[in-house]
PDB file of C-alpha atoms in Angstrom:
ATOM      1  CA  UNK A   1      20.797 -34.960 -31.307  1.00 51.00           C
ATOM      2  CA  UNK A   2      18.587 -34.145 -28.284  1.00 50.00           C
ATOM      3  CA  UNK A   3      19.964 -37.182 -26.448  1.00 51.00           C
ATOM      4  CA  UNK A   4      23.543 -35.998 -27.022  1.00 54.00           C
ATOM      5  CA  UNK A   5      22.687 -32.611 -25.523  1.00 55.00           C
ATOM      6  CA  UNK A   6      21.143 -34.278 -22.467  1.00 54.00           C
ATOM      7  CA  UNK A   7      24.246 -36.424 -22.011  1.00 57.00           C
ATOM      8  CA  UNK A   8      26.513 -33.367 -22.308  1.00 60.00           C
ATOM      9  CA  UNK A   9      24.268 -31.442 -19.911  1.00 61.00           C
ATOM     10  CA  UNK A  10      24.499 -34.303 -17.421  1.00 60.00           C
ATOM     11  CA  UNK A  11      28.276 -34.388 -17.744  1.00 62.00           C
ATOM     12  CA  UNK A  12      28.471 -30.625 -17.246  1.00 60.00           C
ATOM     13  CA  UNK A  13      26.655 -30.695 -13.913  1.00 60.00           C
ATOM     14  CA  UNK A  14      27.932 -34.060 -12.637  1.00 65.00           C
ATOM     15  CA  UNK A  15      31.395 -32.792 -11.767  1.00 68.00           C
ATOM     16  CA  UNK A  16      32.102 -30.113  -9.159  1.00 71.00           C
ATOM     17  CA  UNK A  17      31.833 -26.609 -10.559  1.00 69.00           C
ATOM     18  CA  UNK A  18      35.169 -25.244  -9.355  1.00 74.00           C
ATOM     19  CA  UNK A  19      36.724 -23.836 -12.544  1.00 74.00           C
ATOM     20  CA  UNK A  20      37.069 -20.105 -13.163  1.00 79.00           C
ATOM     21  CA  UNK A  21      34.040 -19.931 -15.480  1.00 80.00           C
ATOM     22  CA  UNK A  22      32.029 -22.794 -13.997  1.00 78.00           C
ATOM     23  CA  UNK A  23      29.792 -20.314 -12.208  1.00 80.00           C
ATOM     24  CA  UNK A  24      28.246 -19.670 -15.645  1.00 82.00           C
ATOM     25  CA  UNK A  25      26.835 -23.205 -15.951  1.00 82.00           C
ATOM     26  CA  UNK A  26      23.753 -22.798 -13.692  1.00 83.00           C
ATOM     27  CA  UNK A  27      22.677 -19.445 -15.203  1.00 86.00           C
ATOM     28  CA  UNK A  28      23.130 -20.894 -18.686  1.00 88.00           C
ATOM     29  CA  UNK A  29      20.869 -23.835 -17.852  1.00 88.00           C
ATOM     30  CA  UNK A  30      18.310 -21.504 -16.258  1.00 90.00           C
ATOM     31  CA  UNK A  31      18.270 -19.204 -19.277  1.00 92.00           C
ATOM     32  CA  UNK A  32      17.913 -22.193 -21.602  1.00 91.00           C
ATOM     33  CA  UNK A  33      15.052 -23.619 -19.539  1.00 90.00           C
ATOM     34  CA  UNK A  34      13.193 -20.300 -19.336  1.00 93.00           C
ATOM     35  CA  UNK A  35      13.759 -19.646 -23.047  1.00 93.00           C
ATOM     36  CA  UNK A  36      12.537 -23.080 -24.137  1.00 92.00           C
ATOM     37  CA  UNK A  37       9.390 -22.856 -22.006  1.00 93.00           C
ATOM     38  CA  UNK A  38       8.535 -19.376 -23.285  1.00 94.00           C
ATOM     39  CA  UNK A  39       9.384 -20.256 -26.895  1.00 93.00           C
ATOM     40  CA  UNK A  40       7.205 -23.372 -26.888  1.00 93.00           C
ATOM     41  CA  UNK A  41       4.305 -21.395 -25.420  1.00 93.00           C
ATOM     42  CA  UNK A  42       4.741 -18.553 -27.922  1.00 92.00           C
ATOM     43  CA  UNK A  43       5.058 -20.933 -30.884  1.00 91.00           C
ATOM     44  CA  UNK A  44       1.918 -22.832 -29.870  1.00 90.00           C
ATOM     45  CA  UNK A  45      -0.294 -19.849 -30.549  1.00 85.00           C
ATOM     46  CA  UNK A  46      -2.661 -21.132 -27.870  1.00 86.00           C
ATOM     47  CA  UNK A  47      -4.740 -18.533 -26.098  1.00 88.00           C
ATOM     48  CA  UNK A  48      -3.284 -17.965 -22.634  1.00 91.00           C
ATOM     49  CA  UNK A  49      -0.249 -20.219 -23.135  1.00 93.00           C
ATOM     50  CA  UNK A  50       2.291 -17.411 -22.916  1.00 94.00           C
ATOM     51  CA  UNK A  51       0.940 -15.937 -19.644  1.00 95.00           C
ATOM     52  CA  UNK A  52       0.802 -19.460 -18.182  1.00 96.00           C
ATOM     53  CA  UNK A  53       4.408 -20.025 -19.276  1.00 96.00           C
ATOM     54  CA  UNK A  54       5.435 -16.745 -17.607  1.00 96.00           C
ATOM     55  CA  UNK A  55       3.720 -17.997 -14.439  1.00 96.00           C
ATOM     56  CA  UNK A  56       5.733 -21.207 -14.612  1.00 96.00           C
ATOM     57  CA  UNK A  57       8.976 -19.304 -15.188  1.00 96.00           C
ATOM     58  CA  UNK A  58       8.159 -17.019 -12.249  1.00 97.00           C
ATOM     59  CA  UNK A  59       7.536 -19.982  -9.918  1.00 96.00           C
ATOM     60  CA  UNK A  60      10.795 -21.648 -10.974  1.00 95.00           C
ATOM     61  CA  UNK A  61      12.725 -18.364 -10.724  1.00 95.00           C
ATOM     62  CA  UNK A  62      11.469 -17.927  -7.160  1.00 95.00           C
ATOM     63  CA  UNK A  63      12.620 -21.472  -6.375  1.00 94.00           C
ATOM     64  CA  UNK A  64      16.090 -20.611  -7.717  1.00 92.00           C
ATOM     65  CA  UNK A  65      16.156 -17.356  -5.718  1.00 91.00           C
ATOM     66  CA  UNK A  66      15.149 -19.196  -2.524  1.00 91.00           C
ATOM     67  CA  UNK A  67      17.803 -21.856  -3.119  1.00 90.00           C
ATOM     68  CA  UNK A  68      20.549 -19.258  -3.587  1.00 88.00           C
ATOM     69  CA  UNK A  69      19.665 -17.456  -0.362  1.00 86.00           C
ATOM     70  CA  UNK A  70      19.506 -20.707   1.613  1.00 86.00           C
ATOM     71  CA  UNK A  71      22.977 -21.611   0.365  1.00 86.00           C
ATOM     72  CA  UNK A  72      24.289 -18.077   1.054  1.00 82.00           C
ATOM     73  CA  UNK A  73      22.981 -18.406   4.614  1.00 82.00           C
ATOM     74  CA  UNK A  74      24.876 -21.667   5.117  1.00 83.00           C
ATOM     75  CA  UNK A  75      21.837 -23.911   5.525  1.00 84.00           C
ATOM     76  CA  UNK A  76      22.293 -25.787   2.253  1.00 83.00           C
ATOM     77  CA  UNK A  77      19.848 -26.486  -0.519  1.00 85.00           C
ATOM     78  CA  UNK A  78      16.089 -26.998  -0.052  1.00 90.00           C
ATOM     79  CA  UNK A  79      14.877 -30.453   1.015  1.00 90.00           C
ATOM     80  CA  UNK A  80      15.308 -33.315  -1.449  1.00 90.00           C
ATOM     81  CA  UNK A  81      11.564 -33.887  -1.732  1.00 92.00           C
ATOM     82  CA  UNK A  82      11.127 -30.330  -3.037  1.00 92.00           C
ATOM     83  CA  UNK A  83      13.992 -30.649  -5.494  1.00 88.00           C
ATOM     84  CA  UNK A  84      12.531 -33.922  -6.803  1.00 90.00           C
ATOM     85  CA  UNK A  85       8.981 -32.548  -6.900  1.00 91.00           C
ATOM     86  CA  UNK A  86      10.004 -29.557  -9.014  1.00 91.00           C
ATOM     87  CA  UNK A  87      11.693 -31.902 -11.489  1.00 88.00           C
ATOM     88  CA  UNK A  88      14.944 -30.076 -12.155  1.00 86.00           C
ATOM     89  CA  UNK A  89      15.517 -28.151 -15.368  1.00 86.00           C
ATOM     90  CA  UNK A  90      15.593 -31.334 -17.448  1.00 86.00           C
ATOM     91  CA  UNK A  91      12.323 -32.624 -16.012  1.00 88.00           C
ATOM     92  CA  UNK A  92      10.469 -29.355 -16.430  1.00 91.00           C
ATOM     93  CA  UNK A  93      11.659 -28.900 -20.009  1.00 91.00           C
ATOM     94  CA  UNK A  94      10.706 -32.498 -20.791  1.00 91.00           C
ATOM     95  CA  UNK A  95       7.206 -32.076 -19.334  1.00 92.00           C
ATOM     96  CA  UNK A  96       6.588 -28.787 -21.163  1.00 93.00           C
ATOM     97  CA  UNK A  97       7.954 -30.205 -24.430  1.00 91.00           C
ATOM     98  CA  UNK A  98       5.731 -33.283 -24.117  1.00 92.00           C
ATOM     99  CA  UNK A  99       2.712 -31.106 -23.306  1.00 92.00           C
ATOM    100  CA  UNK A 100       3.405 -28.906 -26.340  1.00 91.00           C
ATOM    101  CA  UNK A 101       3.703 -31.995 -28.571  1.00 90.00           C
ATOM    102  CA  UNK A 102       0.642 -33.776 -27.193  1.00 91.00           C
ATOM    103  CA  UNK A 103      -1.831 -30.976 -26.521  1.00 89.00           C
ATOM    104  CA  UNK A 104      -2.509 -28.128 -28.862  1.00 81.00           C
ATOM    105  CA  UNK A 105      -4.524 -25.072 -28.049  1.00 80.00           C
ATOM    106  CA  UNK A 106      -6.143 -24.954 -24.623  1.00 86.00           C
ATOM    107  CA  UNK A 107      -4.606 -28.278 -23.585  1.00 90.00           C
ATOM    108  CA  UNK A 108      -1.152 -26.707 -23.458  1.00 92.00           C
ATOM    109  CA  UNK A 109      -2.458 -23.667 -21.573  1.00 94.00           C
ATOM    110  CA  UNK A 110      -4.095 -25.917 -18.982  1.00 94.00           C
ATOM    111  CA  UNK A 111      -0.954 -28.060 -18.627  1.00 94.00           C
ATOM    112  CA  UNK A 112       1.272 -25.001 -18.146  1.00 95.00           C
ATOM    113  CA  UNK A 113      -1.166 -23.490 -15.634  1.00 96.00           C
ATOM    114  CA  UNK A 114      -1.393 -26.701 -13.595  1.00 96.00           C
ATOM    115  CA  UNK A 115       2.389 -27.149 -13.612  1.00 96.00           C
ATOM    116  CA  UNK A 116       2.948 -23.504 -12.626  1.00 97.00           C
ATOM    117  CA  UNK A 117       0.384 -23.699  -9.805  1.00 97.00           C
ATOM    118  CA  UNK A 118       1.762 -26.989  -8.449  1.00 96.00           C
ATOM    119  CA  UNK A 119       5.355 -25.743  -8.430  1.00 96.00           C
ATOM    120  CA  UNK A 120       4.400 -22.343  -6.984  1.00 97.00           C
ATOM    121  CA  UNK A 121       2.338 -23.925  -4.206  1.00 97.00           C
ATOM    122  CA  UNK A 122       5.073 -26.381  -3.217  1.00 95.00           C
ATOM    123  CA  UNK A 123       7.929 -23.877  -3.470  1.00 95.00           C
ATOM    124  CA  UNK A 124       6.153 -21.033  -1.675  1.00 96.00           C
ATOM    125  CA  UNK A 125       4.804 -23.199   1.155  1.00 95.00           C
ATOM    126  CA  UNK A 126       8.222 -24.763   1.809  1.00 94.00           C
ATOM    127  CA  UNK A 127       9.970 -21.408   1.514  1.00 92.00           C
ATOM    128  CA  UNK A 128       7.613 -19.736   3.984  1.00 92.00           C
ATOM    129  CA  UNK A 129       7.892 -22.699   6.368  1.00 91.00           C
ATOM    130  CA  UNK A 130      11.698 -22.501   6.244  1.00 89.00           C
ATOM    131  CA  UNK A 131      12.140 -18.721   6.490  1.00 86.00           C
ATOM    132  CA  UNK A 132       9.819 -18.353   9.494  1.00 87.00           C
ATOM    133  CA  UNK A 133      11.497 -21.267  11.294  1.00 82.00           C
ATOM    134  CA  UNK A 134      14.232 -20.821  13.865  1.00 70.00           C
ATOM    135  CA  UNK A 135      16.726 -22.476  11.466  1.00 73.00           C
ATOM    136  CA  UNK A 136      16.573 -19.605   8.974  1.00 72.00           C
ATOM    137  CA  UNK A 137      19.767 -17.526   8.893  1.00 69.00           C
ATOM    138  CA  UNK A 138      19.938 -13.746   8.887  1.00 68.00           C
ATOM    139  CA  UNK A 139      21.190 -13.373   5.322  1.00 63.00           C
ATOM    140  CA  UNK A 140      22.800 -10.061   4.383  1.00 62.00           C
ATOM    141  CA  UNK A 141      22.602  -8.528   0.947  1.00 62.00           C
ATOM    142  CA  UNK A 142      25.501  -7.019  -0.987  1.00 65.00           C
ATOM    143  CA  UNK A 143      25.442  -3.793   1.052  1.00 62.00           C
ATOM    144  CA  UNK A 144      26.270  -5.594   4.298  1.00 55.00           C
ATOM    145  CA  UNK A 145      23.096  -4.370   6.004  1.00 59.00           C
ATOM    146  CA  UNK A 146      21.001  -6.975   7.851  1.00 54.00           C
ATOM    147  CA  UNK A 147      18.222  -8.467   5.759  1.00 51.00           C
TER     148      UNK A 147
END
């Protein structure tokens, strides 16, 4: 059953998202990823697992925010190495699920903390490098005022 969902998820994102409701696909996957990570941490009952999971979700949410603003500014997505390093939603969910299955108690908390720190460090360092570079666009928010 899990394999069927992965296949359907792959099919959903493999084609161009140009339909009238296709804009809902990425937020749906993000909500599912965040929910699974937080649910696994909460269900584990491990001390500190839920705060570590929130840290991971925060790091990934920042990565998504940074990606959106790069695309809005016309510079495209972040570099491929960063996208691969962060694992994509499937990779992160797989790693957290495996950690929850393999390590109970403090093992899961440590795994979530290490994953959150690694992703936050990579995402923040690349984001800062990009936004202070001369290639960074002046992205405007919804009000039309300069950022």
